[in-house]
Short mmCIF file of C-alpha atoms (C1' of nucleotides) in Angstrom, two decimals:
data_model
loop_
_atom_site.label_atom_id
_atom_site.label_comp_id
_atom_site.label_asym_id
_atom_site.label_seq_id
_atom_site.Cartn_x
_atom_site.Cartn_y
_atom_site.Cartn_z
CA MET A 13 45.79 92.82 150.32
CA SER A 14 48.75 93.77 152.47
CA LEU A 15 51.40 93.05 149.85
CA ARG A 16 49.59 95.42 147.55
CA ILE A 17 49.66 98.11 150.24
CA ALA A 18 53.30 97.48 151.02
CA LEU A 19 54.22 97.93 147.36
CA LEU A 20 52.19 101.11 147.07
CA GLY A 21 53.87 102.36 150.23
CA ALA A 22 57.33 101.62 148.87
CA LEU A 23 56.50 103.35 145.61
CA ALA A 24 55.05 106.34 147.44
CA ALA A 25 58.02 106.62 149.78
CA ASN A 26 60.89 105.94 147.42
CA GLY A 27 59.73 107.18 144.06
CA PRO A 28 59.55 105.08 140.90
CA LEU A 29 61.06 101.63 141.30
CA SER A 30 61.40 98.42 139.37
CA GLY A 31 60.33 95.03 140.62
CA TYR A 32 63.98 94.17 140.88
CA ASP A 33 64.66 97.14 143.15
CA LEU A 34 61.67 96.28 145.31
CA ALA A 35 62.62 92.62 145.53
CA LYS A 36 66.16 93.46 146.59
CA ASN A 37 65.22 94.79 149.97
CA PHE A 38 61.82 96.35 149.88
CA ASP A 39 63.41 99.71 150.69
CA GLY A 40 65.66 98.10 153.25
CA SER A 41 63.16 98.47 156.03
CA LEU A 42 59.72 97.45 154.83
CA SER A 43 60.89 93.87 154.58
CA TYR A 44 61.10 93.79 158.37
CA VAL A 45 57.33 93.89 158.66
CA TRP A 46 56.22 92.47 155.31
CA PRO A 47 58.79 90.35 153.49
CA ALA A 48 58.13 89.32 149.90
CA ARG A 49 59.95 87.45 147.14
CA HIS A 50 60.31 88.56 143.58
CA SER A 51 58.05 85.72 142.46
CA GLN A 52 55.26 87.40 144.35
CA ILE A 53 56.24 90.98 143.64
CA TYR A 54 56.32 90.83 139.83
CA PRO A 55 52.77 89.52 139.38
CA GLU A 56 51.44 91.94 142.00
CA LEU A 57 53.06 94.91 140.25
CA ALA A 58 51.46 93.81 137.02
CA LYS A 59 48.08 93.73 138.75
CA LEU A 60 48.72 97.14 140.26
CA ALA A 61 49.29 98.52 136.77
CA ALA A 62 46.28 96.64 135.36
CA ASP A 63 44.10 98.18 138.08
CA GLY A 64 45.38 101.68 137.36
CA LEU A 65 47.04 102.12 140.76
CA ALA A 66 50.49 102.43 139.20
CA THR A 67 51.95 103.24 135.82
CA VAL A 68 54.66 101.25 134.05
CA ARG A 69 57.37 102.44 131.77
CA GLU A 70 59.98 100.37 129.99
CA ASP A 71 63.37 101.56 131.05
CA GLY A 72 66.51 100.59 129.15
CA GLY A 73 67.14 97.50 127.09
CA ARG A 74 67.36 94.93 129.82
CA GLY A 75 63.62 94.48 130.07
CA ARG A 76 63.56 96.64 133.16
CA LYS A 77 60.15 98.05 134.02
CA VAL A 78 59.81 101.00 136.32
CA TYR A 79 56.60 101.48 138.27
CA GLU A 80 55.32 104.80 139.55
CA ILE A 81 52.41 105.19 141.91
CA ALA A 82 49.31 106.73 140.28
CA GLU A 83 46.78 109.09 141.83
CA ASP A 84 44.37 106.18 142.32
CA GLY A 85 47.20 104.33 144.03
CA ARG A 86 47.85 107.15 146.45
CA ALA A 87 44.14 107.32 147.19
CA ALA A 88 43.94 103.57 147.82
CA LEU A 89 46.93 103.76 150.14
CA ALA A 90 45.52 106.71 152.07
CA LYS A 91 42.14 104.99 152.34
CA TRP A 92 43.75 101.85 153.78
CA LEU A 93 45.79 103.87 156.26
CA THR A 94 42.94 106.04 157.46
CA GLY A 95 39.86 103.92 156.91
CA THR A 96 40.55 100.33 157.90
CA GLU A 97 41.41 98.45 161.04
CA PRO A 98 44.58 96.45 160.65
CA SER A 99 44.62 92.90 161.85
CA ARG A 100 46.54 92.93 165.14
CA GLY A 101 47.88 89.45 164.65
CA ILE A 102 51.51 88.77 164.03
CA ARG A 103 53.42 85.58 163.32
CA SER A 104 56.99 85.48 164.51
CA GLU A 105 59.11 82.39 164.81
CA ALA A 106 61.69 84.30 166.84
CA SER A 107 59.07 85.40 169.36
CA LEU A 108 57.66 81.89 169.49
CA ARG A 109 61.09 80.71 170.51
CA MET A 110 61.29 83.40 173.18
CA PHE A 111 57.92 82.36 174.52
CA LEU A 112 59.04 78.76 174.85
CA LEU A 113 62.61 79.15 176.09
CA PRO A 114 61.57 79.38 179.77
CA LEU A 115 60.18 75.84 179.44
CA LEU A 116 63.66 74.42 179.29
CA ASP A 117 65.40 73.64 182.51
CA PRO A 118 67.20 76.72 183.87
CA ALA A 119 70.67 75.41 183.13
CA GLN A 120 69.80 75.44 179.44
CA ALA A 121 67.43 78.38 179.37
CA VAL A 122 69.65 80.98 181.01
CA PRO A 123 72.62 80.80 178.63
CA LEU A 124 70.29 80.65 175.61
CA LEU A 125 68.44 83.71 176.81
CA ARG A 126 71.70 85.55 177.36
CA ARG A 127 72.89 84.57 173.90
CA GLU A 128 69.65 85.84 172.39
CA ALA A 129 69.92 89.06 174.39
CA GLU A 130 73.41 89.60 173.00
CA ARG A 131 72.28 88.84 169.46
CA TYR A 132 69.50 91.39 169.68
CA ALA A 133 71.79 93.90 171.35
CA GLU A 134 74.18 93.63 168.46
CA GLN A 135 71.46 94.08 165.90
CA VAL A 136 70.18 97.10 167.78
CA ARG A 137 73.66 98.63 167.81
CA GLU A 138 74.03 98.10 164.07
CA LEU A 139 70.67 99.61 163.22
CA GLU A 140 71.19 102.50 165.61
CA GLN A 141 74.33 103.40 163.71
CA VAL A 142 72.41 103.42 160.45
CA ARG A 143 69.60 105.43 161.99
CA ASP A 144 71.84 108.01 163.64
CA HIS A 145 73.93 108.33 160.51
CA HIS A 146 70.82 109.38 158.60
CA ARG A 147 69.58 111.71 161.30
CA PRO A 148 65.88 112.44 161.94
CA PRO A 149 63.99 114.19 159.18
CA THR A 150 63.83 117.96 159.29
CA ALA A 151 60.90 118.09 156.91
CA PRO A 152 57.83 115.85 156.89
CA GLY A 153 57.16 113.25 154.25
CA ARG A 154 58.84 110.43 152.45
CA ASN A 155 61.58 108.83 154.50
CA GLY A 156 62.43 105.60 156.22
CA TRP A 157 63.85 107.08 159.40
CA TYR A 158 60.71 106.56 161.46
CA ALA A 159 60.35 103.01 160.23
CA LEU A 160 63.90 102.22 161.22
CA ASP A 161 63.33 103.82 164.60
CA LEU A 162 60.31 101.60 165.17
CA GLY A 163 62.24 98.50 164.21
CA ILE A 164 65.01 99.38 166.65
CA ARG A 165 62.60 99.98 169.50
CA GLN A 166 60.94 96.62 168.95
CA LEU A 167 64.24 94.78 168.85
CA ALA A 168 65.40 96.61 171.96
CA ALA A 169 62.25 95.47 173.75
CA ILE A 170 63.07 91.84 172.99
CA ARG A 171 66.69 92.39 174.04
CA ASP A 172 65.62 93.84 177.39
CA TRP A 173 63.13 91.07 178.00
CA ALA A 174 65.67 88.36 177.27
CA ALA A 175 68.20 89.94 179.64
CA ALA A 176 65.64 90.47 182.40
CA THR A 177 64.23 86.98 182.04
CA ALA A 178 67.68 85.40 182.13
CA ASP A 179 68.48 87.33 185.30
CA HIS A 180 65.17 86.38 186.85
CA ILE A 181 65.48 82.68 186.15
CA ALA A 182 69.09 82.66 187.28
CA GLU A 183 68.14 84.32 190.55
CA LEU A 184 65.32 81.86 191.19
CA THR A 185 67.52 78.85 190.73
CA SER A 186 70.47 80.14 192.74
CA SER A 187 68.32 80.77 195.82
CA GLY A 188 65.45 78.34 195.21
CA PRO A 189 66.29 74.65 195.18
CA GLY A 190 69.84 75.13 196.53
CA MET B 1 57.14 73.20 161.41
CA SER B 2 56.38 76.08 163.75
CA LEU B 3 52.77 75.12 164.39
CA ARG B 4 53.99 71.72 165.50
CA ILE B 5 56.43 73.39 167.91
CA ALA B 6 53.79 75.78 169.19
CA LEU B 7 51.48 72.87 169.97
CA LEU B 8 54.22 70.92 171.70
CA GLY B 9 55.04 74.05 173.69
CA ALA B 10 51.45 74.52 174.74
CA LEU B 11 51.18 70.87 175.78
CA ALA B 12 54.46 71.08 177.67
CA ALA B 13 53.50 74.28 179.47
CA ASN B 14 49.86 73.65 180.24
CA GLY B 15 49.58 69.93 180.67
CA PRO B 16 47.26 67.63 178.71
CA LEU B 17 44.86 69.51 176.51
CA SER B 18 42.27 68.81 173.83
CA GLY B 19 42.27 70.35 170.39
CA TYR B 20 39.26 72.34 171.46
CA ASP B 21 41.13 73.81 174.43
CA LEU B 22 44.10 74.66 172.26
CA ALA B 23 41.98 76.22 169.56
CA LYS B 24 40.17 78.40 172.06
CA ASN B 25 43.11 80.59 172.84
CA PHE B 26 46.29 78.68 172.49
CA ASP B 27 46.95 79.16 176.20
CA GLY B 28 45.86 82.78 175.95
CA SER B 29 49.30 84.04 175.08
CA LEU B 30 50.86 81.80 172.46
CA SER B 31 48.31 83.02 169.95
CA TYR B 32 50.04 86.43 170.05
CA VAL B 33 53.05 85.04 168.24
CA TRP B 34 51.61 82.04 166.40
CA PRO B 35 47.86 82.11 165.82
CA ALA B 36 46.12 78.99 164.52
CA ARG B 37 42.58 77.85 163.75
CA HIS B 38 40.98 74.62 164.84
CA SER B 39 40.96 73.45 161.22
CA GLN B 40 44.72 73.47 161.32
CA ILE B 41 45.14 72.32 164.91
CA TYR B 42 43.11 69.10 164.73
CA PRO B 43 45.03 67.54 161.83
CA GLU B 44 48.35 68.60 163.32
CA LEU B 45 47.53 67.00 166.66
CA ALA B 46 46.64 63.79 164.83
CA LYS B 47 50.03 63.89 163.11
CA LEU B 48 51.75 64.57 166.42
CA ALA B 49 50.17 61.44 167.83
CA ALA B 50 50.94 59.43 164.69
CA ASP B 51 54.59 60.47 164.97
CA GLY B 52 54.76 59.48 168.61
CA LEU B 53 55.38 62.99 169.91
CA ALA B 54 52.14 63.03 171.86
CA THR B 55 49.70 60.50 173.22
CA VAL B 56 45.92 60.61 172.81
CA ARG B 57 43.25 59.47 175.15
CA GLU B 58 39.49 59.57 174.60
CA ASP B 59 37.92 61.60 177.33
CA GLY B 60 34.20 61.49 177.99
CA GLY B 61 31.40 60.77 175.58
CA ARG B 62 31.51 63.93 173.51
CA GLY B 63 34.31 62.67 171.30
CA ARG B 64 36.78 64.79 173.20
CA LYS B 65 40.40 63.74 172.76
CA VAL B 66 43.05 64.82 175.20
CA TYR B 67 46.65 65.04 174.07
CA GLU B 68 49.66 64.74 176.32
CA ILE B 69 53.20 65.45 175.26
CA ALA B 70 55.39 62.34 175.02
CA GLU B 71 59.08 62.01 175.82
CA ASP B 72 59.89 62.16 172.13
CA GLY B 73 57.84 65.32 171.96
CA ARG B 74 59.77 66.96 174.76
CA ALA B 75 63.00 65.98 173.06
CA ALA B 76 61.85 67.42 169.72
CA LEU B 77 60.85 70.65 171.43
CA ALA B 78 64.13 70.95 173.29
CA LYS B 79 66.06 70.21 170.12
CA TRP B 80 64.25 72.95 168.23
CA LEU B 81 64.81 75.43 171.05
CA THR B 82 68.49 74.69 171.51
CA GLY B 83 69.64 73.47 168.14
CA THR B 84 68.06 75.54 165.38
CA GLU B 85 68.20 79.13 164.24
CA PRO B 86 64.75 80.68 164.10
CA SER B 87 63.80 82.67 161.05
CA ARG B 88 64.02 86.33 162.11
CA GLY B 89 61.28 87.41 159.76
CA ILE B 90 57.94 88.61 161.00
CA ARG B 91 54.79 89.65 159.21
CA SER B 92 52.67 92.23 160.93
CA GLU B 93 49.90 94.20 159.32
CA ALA B 94 49.80 96.57 162.30
CA SER B 95 53.50 97.34 161.97
CA LEU B 96 53.14 97.78 158.24
CA ARG B 97 50.57 100.44 158.95
CA MET B 98 52.92 102.13 161.41
CA PHE B 99 55.67 102.10 158.85
CA LEU B 100 53.47 103.83 156.31
CA LEU B 101 51.58 106.33 158.44
CA PRO B 102 54.31 109.01 158.17
CA LEU B 103 53.67 109.05 154.40
CA LEU B 104 50.36 110.78 154.94
CA ASP B 105 50.35 114.55 155.17
CA PRO B 106 50.99 115.68 158.75
CA ALA B 107 47.46 116.87 159.35
CA GLN B 108 46.26 113.30 158.89
CA ALA B 109 49.27 111.45 160.24
CA VAL B 110 49.55 113.14 163.63
CA PRO B 111 46.05 112.37 164.91
CA LEU B 112 46.20 108.83 163.57
CA LEU B 113 49.52 108.25 165.31
CA ARG B 114 48.12 109.63 168.56
CA ARG B 115 45.08 107.40 168.24
CA GLU B 116 47.29 104.37 167.70
CA ALA B 117 49.47 105.38 170.64
CA GLU B 118 46.39 105.53 172.83
CA ARG B 119 45.12 102.19 171.54
CA TYR B 120 48.41 100.50 172.35
CA ALA B 121 48.61 102.28 175.72
CA GLU B 122 45.23 100.86 176.61
CA GLN B 123 46.18 97.37 175.59
CA VAL B 124 49.39 97.64 177.60
CA ARG B 125 47.44 98.74 180.68
CA GLU B 126 45.06 95.81 180.33
CA LEU B 127 47.79 93.24 179.93
CA GLU B 128 49.85 94.76 182.73
CA GLN B 129 46.92 94.20 185.05
CA VAL B 130 46.73 90.58 184.04
CA ARG B 131 50.48 90.17 184.41
CA ASP B 132 50.71 91.86 187.78
CA HIS B 133 47.71 89.96 189.04
CA HIS B 134 49.53 86.71 188.35
CA ARG B 135 52.81 87.89 189.79
CA PRO B 136 56.24 86.69 188.58
CA PRO B 137 57.03 83.05 189.09
CA THR B 138 58.82 82.07 192.27
CA ALA B 139 59.88 78.72 190.86
CA PRO B 140 61.21 77.99 187.39
CA GLY B 141 59.27 76.07 184.77
CA ARG B 142 55.89 76.02 183.15
CA ASN B 143 54.18 79.36 183.18
CA GLY B 144 53.03 82.09 180.84
CA TRP B 145 54.20 85.04 182.87
CA TYR B 146 57.37 85.61 180.88
CA ALA B 147 55.51 85.34 177.60
CA LEU B 148 52.99 87.92 178.72
CA ASP B 149 55.81 90.17 179.89
CA LEU B 150 57.42 89.95 176.46
CA GLY B 151 54.17 90.81 174.72
CA ILE B 152 53.69 93.84 176.92
CA ARG B 153 57.19 95.12 176.29
CA GLN B 154 56.72 94.83 172.54
CA LEU B 155 53.40 96.64 172.61
CA ALA B 156 54.89 99.33 174.85
CA ALA B 157 57.67 99.85 172.30
CA ILE B 158 55.11 100.52 169.57
CA ARG B 159 53.16 102.80 171.87
CA ASP B 160 56.26 104.86 172.65
CA TRP B 161 57.26 105.06 169.01
CA ALA B 162 53.82 106.25 167.96
CA ALA B 163 53.78 108.95 170.61
CA ALA B 164 57.33 110.11 169.83
CA THR B 165 56.71 110.13 166.10
CA ALA B 166 53.48 112.07 166.47
CA ASP B 167 55.30 114.66 168.58
CA HIS B 168 58.16 114.84 166.14
CA ILE B 169 56.00 115.35 163.07
CA ALA B 170 53.83 117.87 164.88
CA GLU B 171 56.90 119.84 165.89
CA LEU B 172 58.30 119.84 162.37
CA THR B 173 55.13 121.18 160.87
CA SER B 174 54.48 123.85 163.46
CA SER B 175 57.90 125.40 162.98
CA GLY B 176 58.80 124.25 159.47
CA PRO B 177 56.65 125.57 156.63
CA GLY B 178 54.83 128.18 158.78
"C1'" DC C 18 84.59 85.67 125.96
"C1'" DA C 19 83.41 84.02 130.52
"C1'" DG C 20 81.30 85.01 134.69
"C1'" DA C 21 78.74 88.12 137.57
"C1'" DA C 22 74.99 90.95 138.22
"C1'" DC C 23 70.72 92.72 136.24
"C1'" DA C 24 66.05 91.73 135.27
"C1'" DT C 25 61.61 89.34 134.72
"C1'" DG C 26 58.75 85.82 134.74
"C1'" DT C 27 56.16 80.80 135.65
"C1'" DA C 28 54.95 76.36 138.13
"C1'" DA C 29 54.61 73.22 141.93
"C1'" DC C 30 53.97 72.94 146.41
"C1'" DC C 31 52.72 74.07 151.22
"C1'" DG C 32 50.83 76.39 155.18
"C1'" DG C 33 46.93 78.87 156.63
"C1'" DT C 34 42.04 80.77 156.27
"C1'" DT C 35 37.24 80.43 155.37
"C1'" DA C 36 33.45 77.88 154.99
"C1'" DC C 37 31.08 73.59 155.22
"C1'" DA C 38 29.50 69.60 157.85
"C1'" DT C 39 28.25 66.73 161.75
"C1'" DG C 40 27.08 65.08 166.17
"C1'" DA C 41 26.91 65.06 171.59
"C1'" DT C 42 25.99 67.22 175.90
"C1'" DT C 43 24.33 70.97 178.76
"C1'" DT C 44 21.32 74.72 179.73
"C1'" DT C 45 16.99 77.15 179.61
"C1'" DA D 13 12.23 70.52 173.07
"C1'" DA D 14 14.96 74.23 171.49
"C1'" DA D 15 19.12 76.75 171.84
"C1'" DA D 16 23.73 77.16 173.25
"C1'" DT D 17 28.01 75.20 173.84
"C1'" DC D 18 31.22 71.52 173.41
"C1'" DA D 19 33.85 68.99 170.19
"C1'" DT D 20 35.92 67.27 165.95
"C1'" DG D 21 36.64 67.03 161.45
"C1'" DT D 22 36.93 68.03 155.85
"C1'" DA D 23 37.20 70.86 151.44
"C1'" DA D 24 38.04 74.82 148.61
"C1'" DC D 25 40.63 78.53 148.18
"C1'" DC D 26 44.44 81.89 148.62
"C1'" DG D 27 48.80 83.90 149.81
"C1'" DG D 28 53.54 82.85 150.04
"C1'" DT D 29 57.87 79.96 149.27
"C1'" DT D 30 60.91 77.24 146.54
"C1'" DA D 31 62.49 75.98 142.42
"C1'" DC D 32 62.60 76.33 137.54
"C1'" DA D 33 63.42 78.99 133.38
"C1'" DT D 34 65.12 82.64 130.35
"C1'" DG D 35 67.43 86.52 128.40
"C1'" DT D 36 70.47 90.99 128.81
"C1'" DT D 37 74.17 93.95 130.08
"C1'" DC D 38 78.34 94.91 132.48
"C1'" DT D 39 83.02 93.68 134.15
"C1'" DG D 40 87.45 91.50 134.07
#
DNA sequence: CAGAACATGTAACCGGTTACATGATTTT
DNA sequence: AAAATCATGTAACCGGTTACATGTTCTG
């Protein structure tokens, strides 16, 4: 279900798009919460068209097909956003690692946590540049600025946790068993 | 691979456990980043034992089997934590919804964002109580406090984003097209 | 004209979910 | 003795990944 919604969302936000465009980066931000490969995207777009939620049009000689969201598609998207409870579960290998890092002995855990903190800090800096380059929207509607902002905040949370946890463990071990 | 690691992590952190125990809540916190059902856990534990990463012992007459992490298991866990790059991808239906909510017209989006902000605020308050009840560890090693702290920070980030975005959209529409 | 990038699809496999199935102990 | 809970497992299905397969247009 969710892939379908993600595609409708991308089409609603970024106008008519081909499967190739969508596969490339899913609008550059959607892939952060719902990644998908072209092998999954192409069949799903075909289904979307078959179900009348999007319209297809051949575009140029290279076999390119451009999909545009239909009225039924917008309705389905709005219904999902307003009328259903999303599953709160997530599955994140990176977070799993964070959860488990404190199990290592402090001499290993602290530098790894600091390295992770720095990695996330760097990613946050990069994305902040992109975000601030685009500037917040001055009119409501279709744009990825909010999505990017959310991504940055989540990464910053992990960064802060990793730094704080490294400090905490380091402090414990310097005073504790010494 | 990750389920295997998650199970080893749970066994390392919380001592010997049965599949039933693990399935119940995955230590109460691990399930937040890597949920799993008993139908997946039981076979994986059997494999873990077959591969020598954990040891089994029958425990009581109800067919209960208790698994304990073996030395090889600890080594495998440590190797994964220190020697591999985790995939950075996540898949979150809740975040997907957040990403897409600003696509709705402001009259719908703003109250939904505020409702989500309140939902996350409540969850943060609940988990903060749990966390602060347990208090931060005073000795390094096996405990779920850090994991819980990470979960709270991530939820708080979403909460803050939802509130800020609601405010921002509301402000735009009150001054913008009026 | 060769190689890169564009563009779409299919098939095999794997991890995960839902549902099915069974039996032992404890509680009421 | 019935119901609830403990406890483990299997099977069918589905969503997603990897790999395979094919053809077109642009660039150097």
